[in-house]
Tab-separated table of C-alpha atoms in Angstrom:
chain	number	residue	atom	x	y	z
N	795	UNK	CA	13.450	71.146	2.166
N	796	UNK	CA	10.650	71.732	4.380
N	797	UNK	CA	11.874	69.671	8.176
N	798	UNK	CA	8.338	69.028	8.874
N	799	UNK	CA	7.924	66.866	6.139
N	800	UNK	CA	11.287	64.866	7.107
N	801	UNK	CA	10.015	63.384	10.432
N	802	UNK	CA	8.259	60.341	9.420
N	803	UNK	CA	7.271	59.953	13.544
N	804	UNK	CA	3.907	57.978	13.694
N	805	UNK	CA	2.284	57.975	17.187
N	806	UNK	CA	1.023	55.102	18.735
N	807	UNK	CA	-2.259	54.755	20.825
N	808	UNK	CA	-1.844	52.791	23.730
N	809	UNK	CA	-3.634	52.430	27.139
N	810	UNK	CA	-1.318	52.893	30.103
N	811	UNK	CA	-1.840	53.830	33.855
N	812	UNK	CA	-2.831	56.614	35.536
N	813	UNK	CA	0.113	59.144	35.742
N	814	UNK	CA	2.040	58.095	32.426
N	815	UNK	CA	3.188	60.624	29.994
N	816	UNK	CA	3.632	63.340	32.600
N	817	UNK	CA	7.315	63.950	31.281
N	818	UNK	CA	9.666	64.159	34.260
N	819	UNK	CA	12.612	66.795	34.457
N	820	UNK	CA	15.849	65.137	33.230
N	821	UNK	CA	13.760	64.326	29.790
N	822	UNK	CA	16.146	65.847	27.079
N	823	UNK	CA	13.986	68.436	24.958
N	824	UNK	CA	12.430	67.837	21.323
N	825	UNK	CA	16.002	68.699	19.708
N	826	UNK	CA	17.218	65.443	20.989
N	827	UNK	CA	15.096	63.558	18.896
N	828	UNK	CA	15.348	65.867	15.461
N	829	UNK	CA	18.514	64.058	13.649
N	830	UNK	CA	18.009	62.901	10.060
N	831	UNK	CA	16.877	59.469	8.924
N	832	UNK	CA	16.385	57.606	5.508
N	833	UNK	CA	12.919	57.177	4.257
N	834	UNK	CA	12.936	52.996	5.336
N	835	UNK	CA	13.284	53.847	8.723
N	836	UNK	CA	10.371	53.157	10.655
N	837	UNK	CA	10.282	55.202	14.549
N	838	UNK	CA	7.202	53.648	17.269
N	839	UNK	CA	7.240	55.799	20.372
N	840	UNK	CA	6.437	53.687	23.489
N	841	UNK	CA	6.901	49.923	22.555
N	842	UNK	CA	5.034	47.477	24.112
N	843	UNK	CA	6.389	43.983	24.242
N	844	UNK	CA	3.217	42.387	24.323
N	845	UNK	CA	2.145	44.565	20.979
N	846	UNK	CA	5.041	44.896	19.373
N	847	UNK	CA	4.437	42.549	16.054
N	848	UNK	CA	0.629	41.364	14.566
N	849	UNK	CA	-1.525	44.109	16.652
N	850	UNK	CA	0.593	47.591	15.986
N	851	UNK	CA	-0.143	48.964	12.734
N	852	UNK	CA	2.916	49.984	10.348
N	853	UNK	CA	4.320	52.961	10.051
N	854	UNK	CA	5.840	54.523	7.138
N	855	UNK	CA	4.523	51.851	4.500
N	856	UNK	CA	2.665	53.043	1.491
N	857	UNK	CA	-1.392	53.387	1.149
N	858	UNK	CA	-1.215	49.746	-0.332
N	859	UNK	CA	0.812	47.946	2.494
N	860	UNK	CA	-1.494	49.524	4.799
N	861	UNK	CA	-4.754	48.814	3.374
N	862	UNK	CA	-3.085	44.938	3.388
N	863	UNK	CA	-2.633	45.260	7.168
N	864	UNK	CA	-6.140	46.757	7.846
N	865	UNK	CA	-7.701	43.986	5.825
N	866	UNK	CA	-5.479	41.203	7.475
N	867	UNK	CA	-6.336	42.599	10.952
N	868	UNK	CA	-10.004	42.801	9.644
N	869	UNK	CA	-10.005	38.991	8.691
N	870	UNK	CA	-8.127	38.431	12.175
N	871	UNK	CA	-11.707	40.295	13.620
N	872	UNK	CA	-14.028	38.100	11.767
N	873	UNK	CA	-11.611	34.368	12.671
N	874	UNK	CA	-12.578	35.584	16.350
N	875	UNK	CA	-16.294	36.824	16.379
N	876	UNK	CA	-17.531	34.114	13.631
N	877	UNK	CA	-18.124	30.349	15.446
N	878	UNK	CA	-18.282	29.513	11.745
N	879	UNK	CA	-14.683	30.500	10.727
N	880	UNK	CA	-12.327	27.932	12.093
N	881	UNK	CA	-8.196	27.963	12.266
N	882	UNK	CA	-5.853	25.364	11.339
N	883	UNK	CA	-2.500	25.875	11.650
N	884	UNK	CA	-2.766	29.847	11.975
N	885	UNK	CA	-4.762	29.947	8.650
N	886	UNK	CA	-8.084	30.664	8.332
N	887	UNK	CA	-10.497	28.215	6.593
N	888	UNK	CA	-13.536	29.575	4.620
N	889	UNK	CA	-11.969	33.114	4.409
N	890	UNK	CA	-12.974	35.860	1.858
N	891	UNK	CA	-10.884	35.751	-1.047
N	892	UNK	CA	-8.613	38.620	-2.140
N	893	UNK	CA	-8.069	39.851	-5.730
N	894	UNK	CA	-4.864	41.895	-6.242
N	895	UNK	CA	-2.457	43.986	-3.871
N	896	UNK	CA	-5.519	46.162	-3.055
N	897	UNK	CA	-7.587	43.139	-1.368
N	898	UNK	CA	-11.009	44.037	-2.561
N	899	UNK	CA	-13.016	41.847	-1.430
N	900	UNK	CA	-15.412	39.847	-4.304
N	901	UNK	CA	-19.035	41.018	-3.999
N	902	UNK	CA	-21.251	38.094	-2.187
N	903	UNK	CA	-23.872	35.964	-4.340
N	904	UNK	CA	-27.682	37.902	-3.885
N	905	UNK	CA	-28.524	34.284	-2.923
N	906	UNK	CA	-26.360	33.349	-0.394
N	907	UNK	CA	-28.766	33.707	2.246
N	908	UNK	CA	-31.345	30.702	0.343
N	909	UNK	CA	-30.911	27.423	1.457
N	910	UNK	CA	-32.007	24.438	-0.671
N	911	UNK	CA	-33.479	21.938	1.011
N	912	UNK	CA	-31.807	18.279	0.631
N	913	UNK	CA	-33.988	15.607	-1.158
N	914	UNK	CA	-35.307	13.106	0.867
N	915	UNK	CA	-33.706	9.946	1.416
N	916	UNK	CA	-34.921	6.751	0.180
N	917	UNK	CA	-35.546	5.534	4.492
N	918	UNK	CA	-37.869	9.136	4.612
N	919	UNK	CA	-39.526	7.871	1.358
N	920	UNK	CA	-40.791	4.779	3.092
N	921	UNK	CA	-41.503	6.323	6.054
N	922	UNK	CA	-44.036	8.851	4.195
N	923	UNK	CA	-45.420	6.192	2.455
N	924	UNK	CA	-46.483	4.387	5.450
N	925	UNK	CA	-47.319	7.303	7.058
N	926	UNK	CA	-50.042	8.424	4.435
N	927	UNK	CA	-51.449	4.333	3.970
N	928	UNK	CA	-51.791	5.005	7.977
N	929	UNK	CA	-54.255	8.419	7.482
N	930	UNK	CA	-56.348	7.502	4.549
N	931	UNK	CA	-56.824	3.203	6.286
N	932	UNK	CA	-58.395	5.914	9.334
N	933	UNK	CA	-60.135	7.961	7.288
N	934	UNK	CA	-61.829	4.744	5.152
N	935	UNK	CA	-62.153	2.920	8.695
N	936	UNK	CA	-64.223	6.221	9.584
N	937	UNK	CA	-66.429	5.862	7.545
N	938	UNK	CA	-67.050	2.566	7.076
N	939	UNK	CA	-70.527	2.003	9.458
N	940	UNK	CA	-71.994	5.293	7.066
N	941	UNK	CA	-70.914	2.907	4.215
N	942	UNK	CA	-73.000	0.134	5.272
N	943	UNK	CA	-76.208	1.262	4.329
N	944	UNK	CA	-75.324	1.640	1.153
N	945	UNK	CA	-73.429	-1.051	-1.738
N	946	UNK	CA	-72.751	-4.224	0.059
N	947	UNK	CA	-69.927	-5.041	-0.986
N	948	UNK	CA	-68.039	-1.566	-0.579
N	949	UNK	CA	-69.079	-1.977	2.984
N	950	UNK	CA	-67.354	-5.003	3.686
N	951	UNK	CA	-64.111	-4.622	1.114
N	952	UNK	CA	-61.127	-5.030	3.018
N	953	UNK	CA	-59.747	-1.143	4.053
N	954	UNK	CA	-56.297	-2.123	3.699
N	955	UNK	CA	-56.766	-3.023	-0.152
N	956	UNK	CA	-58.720	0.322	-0.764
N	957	UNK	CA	-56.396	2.291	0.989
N	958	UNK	CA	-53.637	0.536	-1.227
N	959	UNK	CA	-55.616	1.132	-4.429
N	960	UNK	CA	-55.721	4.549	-3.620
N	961	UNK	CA	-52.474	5.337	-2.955
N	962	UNK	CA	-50.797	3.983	-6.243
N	963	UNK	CA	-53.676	5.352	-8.016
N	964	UNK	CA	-52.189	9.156	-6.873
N	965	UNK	CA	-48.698	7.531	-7.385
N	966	UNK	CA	-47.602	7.517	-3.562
N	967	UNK	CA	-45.744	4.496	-3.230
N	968	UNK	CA	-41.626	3.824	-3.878
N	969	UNK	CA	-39.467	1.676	-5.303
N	970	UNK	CA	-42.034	0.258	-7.988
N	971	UNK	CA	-39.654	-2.101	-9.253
N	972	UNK	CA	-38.913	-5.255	-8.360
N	973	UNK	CA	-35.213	-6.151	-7.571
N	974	UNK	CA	-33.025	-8.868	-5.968
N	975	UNK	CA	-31.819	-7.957	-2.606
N	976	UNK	CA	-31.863	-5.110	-0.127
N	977	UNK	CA	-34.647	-2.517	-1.043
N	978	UNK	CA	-33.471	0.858	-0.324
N	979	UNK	CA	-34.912	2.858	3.097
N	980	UNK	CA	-35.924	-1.069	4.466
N	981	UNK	CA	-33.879	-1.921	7.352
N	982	UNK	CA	-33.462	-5.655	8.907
N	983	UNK	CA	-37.015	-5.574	11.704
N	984	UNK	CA	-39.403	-3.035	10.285
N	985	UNK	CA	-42.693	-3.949	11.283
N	986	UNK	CA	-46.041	-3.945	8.989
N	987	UNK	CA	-49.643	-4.513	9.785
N	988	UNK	CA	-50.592	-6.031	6.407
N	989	UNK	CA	-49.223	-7.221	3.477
N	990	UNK	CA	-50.477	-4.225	1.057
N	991	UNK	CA	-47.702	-2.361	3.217
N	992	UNK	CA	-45.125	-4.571	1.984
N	993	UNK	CA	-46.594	-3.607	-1.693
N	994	UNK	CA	-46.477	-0.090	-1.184
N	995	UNK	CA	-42.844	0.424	-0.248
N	996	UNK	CA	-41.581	-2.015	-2.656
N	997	UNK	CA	-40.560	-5.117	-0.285
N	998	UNK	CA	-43.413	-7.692	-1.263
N	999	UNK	CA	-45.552	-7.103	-4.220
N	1000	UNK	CA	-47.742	-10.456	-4.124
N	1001	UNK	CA	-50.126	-9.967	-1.382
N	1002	UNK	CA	-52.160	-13.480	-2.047
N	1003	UNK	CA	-49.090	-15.391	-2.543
N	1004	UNK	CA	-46.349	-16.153	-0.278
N	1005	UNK	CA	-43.367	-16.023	-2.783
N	1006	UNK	CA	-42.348	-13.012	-5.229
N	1007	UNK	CA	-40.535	-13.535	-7.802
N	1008	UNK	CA	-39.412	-11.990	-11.387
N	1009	UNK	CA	-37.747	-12.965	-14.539
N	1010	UNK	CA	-34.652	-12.041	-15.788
N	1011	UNK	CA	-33.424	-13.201	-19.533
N	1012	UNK	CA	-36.107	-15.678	-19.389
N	1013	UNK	CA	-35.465	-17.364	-16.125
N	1014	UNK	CA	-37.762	-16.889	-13.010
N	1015	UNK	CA	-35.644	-15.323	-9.677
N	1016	UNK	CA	-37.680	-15.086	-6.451
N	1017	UNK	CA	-37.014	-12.050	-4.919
N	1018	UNK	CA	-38.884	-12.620	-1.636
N	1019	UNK	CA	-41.383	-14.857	0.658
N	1020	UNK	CA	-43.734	-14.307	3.309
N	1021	UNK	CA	-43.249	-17.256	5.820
N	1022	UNK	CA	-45.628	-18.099	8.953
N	1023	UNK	CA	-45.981	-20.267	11.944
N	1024	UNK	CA	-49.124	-21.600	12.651
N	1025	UNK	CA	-52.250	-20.568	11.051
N	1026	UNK	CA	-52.075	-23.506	9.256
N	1027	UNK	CA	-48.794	-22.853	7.919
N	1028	UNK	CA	-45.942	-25.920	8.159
N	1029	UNK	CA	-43.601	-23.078	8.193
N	1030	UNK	CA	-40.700	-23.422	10.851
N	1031	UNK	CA	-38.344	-20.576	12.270
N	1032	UNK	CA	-34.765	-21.203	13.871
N	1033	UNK	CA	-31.712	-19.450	14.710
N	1034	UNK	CA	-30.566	-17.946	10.651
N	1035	UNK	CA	-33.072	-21.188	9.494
N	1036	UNK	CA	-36.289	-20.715	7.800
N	1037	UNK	CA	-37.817	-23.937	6.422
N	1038	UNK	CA	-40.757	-23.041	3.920
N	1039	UNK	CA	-43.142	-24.712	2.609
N	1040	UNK	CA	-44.098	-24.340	-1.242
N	1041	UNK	CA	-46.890	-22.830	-2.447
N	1042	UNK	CA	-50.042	-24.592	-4.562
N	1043	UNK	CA	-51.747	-27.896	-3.953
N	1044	UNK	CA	-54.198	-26.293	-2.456
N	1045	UNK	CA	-57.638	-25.946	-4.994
N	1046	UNK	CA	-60.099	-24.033	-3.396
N	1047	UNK	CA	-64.042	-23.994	-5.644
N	1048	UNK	CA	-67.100	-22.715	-4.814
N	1049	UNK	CA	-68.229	-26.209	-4.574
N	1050	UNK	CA	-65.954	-28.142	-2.591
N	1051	UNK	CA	-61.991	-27.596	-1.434
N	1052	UNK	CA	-59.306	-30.095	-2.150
N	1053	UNK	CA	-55.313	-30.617	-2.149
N	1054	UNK	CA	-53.289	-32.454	-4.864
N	1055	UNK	CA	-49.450	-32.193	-5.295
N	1056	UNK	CA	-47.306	-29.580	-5.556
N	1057	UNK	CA	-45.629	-28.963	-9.264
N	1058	UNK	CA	-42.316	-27.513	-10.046
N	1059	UNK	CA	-43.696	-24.255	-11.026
N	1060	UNK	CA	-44.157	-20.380	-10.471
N	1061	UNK	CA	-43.070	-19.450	-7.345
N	1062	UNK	CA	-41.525	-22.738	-6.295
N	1063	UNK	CA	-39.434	-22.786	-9.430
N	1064	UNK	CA	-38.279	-19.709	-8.742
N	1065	UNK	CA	-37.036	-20.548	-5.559
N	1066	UNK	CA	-35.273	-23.432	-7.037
N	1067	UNK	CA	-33.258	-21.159	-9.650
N	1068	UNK	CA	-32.266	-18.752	-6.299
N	1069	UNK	CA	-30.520	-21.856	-5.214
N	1070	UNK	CA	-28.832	-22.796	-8.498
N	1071	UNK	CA	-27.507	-19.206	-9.124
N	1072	UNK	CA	-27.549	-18.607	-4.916
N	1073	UNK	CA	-28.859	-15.101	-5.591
N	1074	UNK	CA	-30.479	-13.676	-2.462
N	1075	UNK	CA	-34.179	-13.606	-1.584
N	1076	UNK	CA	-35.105	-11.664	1.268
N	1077	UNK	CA	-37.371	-13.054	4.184
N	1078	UNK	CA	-40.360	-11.849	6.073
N	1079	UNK	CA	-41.728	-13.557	8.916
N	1080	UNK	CA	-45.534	-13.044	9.432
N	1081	UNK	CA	-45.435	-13.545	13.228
N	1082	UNK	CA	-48.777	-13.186	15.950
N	1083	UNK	CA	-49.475	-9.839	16.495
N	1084	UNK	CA	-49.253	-8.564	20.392
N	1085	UNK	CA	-52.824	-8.206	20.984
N	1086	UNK	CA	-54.042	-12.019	18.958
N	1087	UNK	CA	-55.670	-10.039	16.599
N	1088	UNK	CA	-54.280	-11.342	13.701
N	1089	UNK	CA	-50.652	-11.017	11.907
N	1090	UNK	CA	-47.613	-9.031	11.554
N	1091	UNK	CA	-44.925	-9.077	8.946
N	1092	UNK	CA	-41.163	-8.583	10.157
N	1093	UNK	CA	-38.850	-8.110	7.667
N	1094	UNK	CA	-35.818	-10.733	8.983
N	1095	UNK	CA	-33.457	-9.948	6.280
N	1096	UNK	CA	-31.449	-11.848	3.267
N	1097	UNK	CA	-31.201	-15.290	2.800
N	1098	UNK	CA	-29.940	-18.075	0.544
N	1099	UNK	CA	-32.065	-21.129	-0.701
N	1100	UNK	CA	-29.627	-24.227	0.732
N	1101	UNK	CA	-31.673	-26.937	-0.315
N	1102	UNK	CA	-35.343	-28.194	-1.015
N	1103	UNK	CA	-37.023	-31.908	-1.122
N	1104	UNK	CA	-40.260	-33.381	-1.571
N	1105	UNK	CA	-42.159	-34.687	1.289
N	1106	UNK	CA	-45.821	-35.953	2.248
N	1107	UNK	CA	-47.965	-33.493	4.167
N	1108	UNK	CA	-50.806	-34.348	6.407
N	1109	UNK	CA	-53.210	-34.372	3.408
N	1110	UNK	CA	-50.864	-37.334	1.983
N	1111	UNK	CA	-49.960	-35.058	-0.993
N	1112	UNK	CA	-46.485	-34.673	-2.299
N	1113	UNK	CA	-45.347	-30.748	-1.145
N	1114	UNK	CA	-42.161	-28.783	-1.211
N	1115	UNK	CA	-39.822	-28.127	1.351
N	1116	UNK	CA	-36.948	-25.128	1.079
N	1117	UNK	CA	-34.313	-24.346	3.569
N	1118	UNK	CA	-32.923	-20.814	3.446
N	1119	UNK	CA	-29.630	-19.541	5.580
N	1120	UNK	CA	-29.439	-15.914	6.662
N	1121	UNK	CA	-26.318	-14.396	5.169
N	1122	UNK	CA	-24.393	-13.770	7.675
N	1123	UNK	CA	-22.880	-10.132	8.906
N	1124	UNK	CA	-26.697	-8.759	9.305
N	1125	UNK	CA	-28.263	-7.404	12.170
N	1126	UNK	CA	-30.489	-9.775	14.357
């Protein structure tokens, strides 16, 4: 048998200093080295300490040991030049997958590349909303002195309900159904300029009345009021503590304007049946706006209807009175 082909000697490439290799004089000749081995024996010329395990490549394995190490060492590449490959425990997370001893590597997907965006969440929902009741109230505000020389009464409609109007007539508003408790993308001191705001994101749909309510197997729930000081209003605001007053009594004509006595009905009797099955109504406070001009609504939260009583108003008719307690664990 041919000798050259029984020296399984694989040479190593390493970096050393200036003047290494030059072989000195008492270095026994090539003979020295030439003594038989078995095939499993595996000869590195020149270990290094510090590479003498994960960073030297094998010698004397077969093609597919070899093409193991290249890919391991390949992977090892990628852990440190990727910041979106991380280790754990020496293993590497989100690695390519290997199929057989031959690691050949699965063909990516032609659309890895796409993202998809993320649907928007129910908060960016209501924030669109009153972003777009915001542009077309400007753009109706615009052009409302052009509009005045024109029909009368579309000159002096309020902008607020037109802009409304318009915007559930393209269907740009959310949560369009009425529900007891927390509306989804409302959080506890959002702000609102006027009541066809409330409407349009779902937290108040009644924007002539102070109470919202609906039925449920027959049985009215109120699902929300609209309570002010002053104004008018008899309306009082304390720490968690809203007393409100009831709505009706009040008969307005085009001939004259007169109160008579609340009844047990509508919106009040919906408030009533929140008490008896304590289910939770949630509370806006329509408070002075900073510059006088007007209201603002600030939503305070949930509450539950303690109690409520008759009692004689200024007018000396009979009117209802309901105290409501903010649940407690909410934000201020």
């Amino acid at each position: 048998m041919d000798r050259a082909r029984k020296r399984p000697i694989v040479y190593a490439i390493r970096d050393f200093p200036p003047g290494c290799g030059t072989a000195p004089s008492n270095v026994p000749d090539k003979d020295h080295f030439k003594t038989p081995r078995t095939s499993d024996d595996v000869v590195v010329e020149n270990p290094s300490p510090d590479h003498s395990d994960a960073d030297s490549e094998p010698s004397g394995a077969s093609l597919i040991e070899e093409q193991k190490f290249r890919t391991s060492k390949h992977d090892r590449g990628l852990k440190q030049e990727s910041p979106l490959r991380s280790s754990y425990h020496g293993r590497v997370l989100g690695a390519p997958k290997h199929k057989g001893s031959c690691s050949k590597q699965e063909p990516e997907s032609q659309h890895s590349d796409h993202v998809v965006a993320a649907p928007p969440t129910p908060r960016e929902k209501v924030l669109e909303v009153l972003r777009a009741f915001k542009d077309v109230y400007r753009e109706l505000d615009r052009n409302k002195q052009a509009r005045r020389g024109g029909d009368s009464f579309d000159a002096t409609a309020r902008i607020d309900i037109k802009a409304q109007a318009f915007l559930e007539s393209e269907g740009r508003h959310v949560n369009t159904e009425k529900r007891i408790g927390q509306v989804p993308g409302i959080n506890i001191g959002d702000e609102f300029q006027y009541k066809t705001e409330l409407r349009l994101v779902g937290l108040h749909f009644k924007t002539m009345c102070g109470i919202d309510y609906m039925e449920v197997g027959g049985v009215k729930y109120a699902t929300c009021i609209v309570a002010s000081e002053g104004y008018g209003y008899n309306d009082k605001f304390d720490a968690g503590v809203v007393i409100y007053t009831g709505e009706g009594g009040n008969v307005i004509s085009k001939h004259e304007n007169k109160t008579e006595d609340q009844k047990m009905l509508k919106g009040n009797l919906a408030l009533a049946n929140s008490m008896k099955h304590k289910t939770e109504v949630r509370v806006i406070r329509g408070m002075e706006r900073w510059d006088g001009k007007g209201k603002r609504y600030v939503y305070d939260g949930l509450y539950l209807v303690d109690k409520y009583w008759l009692e004689k108003g200024v007018s000396g008719k009979s009117m209802y009175k309901f105290k409501l307690c903010k649940i407690p664990g909410q934000p201020r």
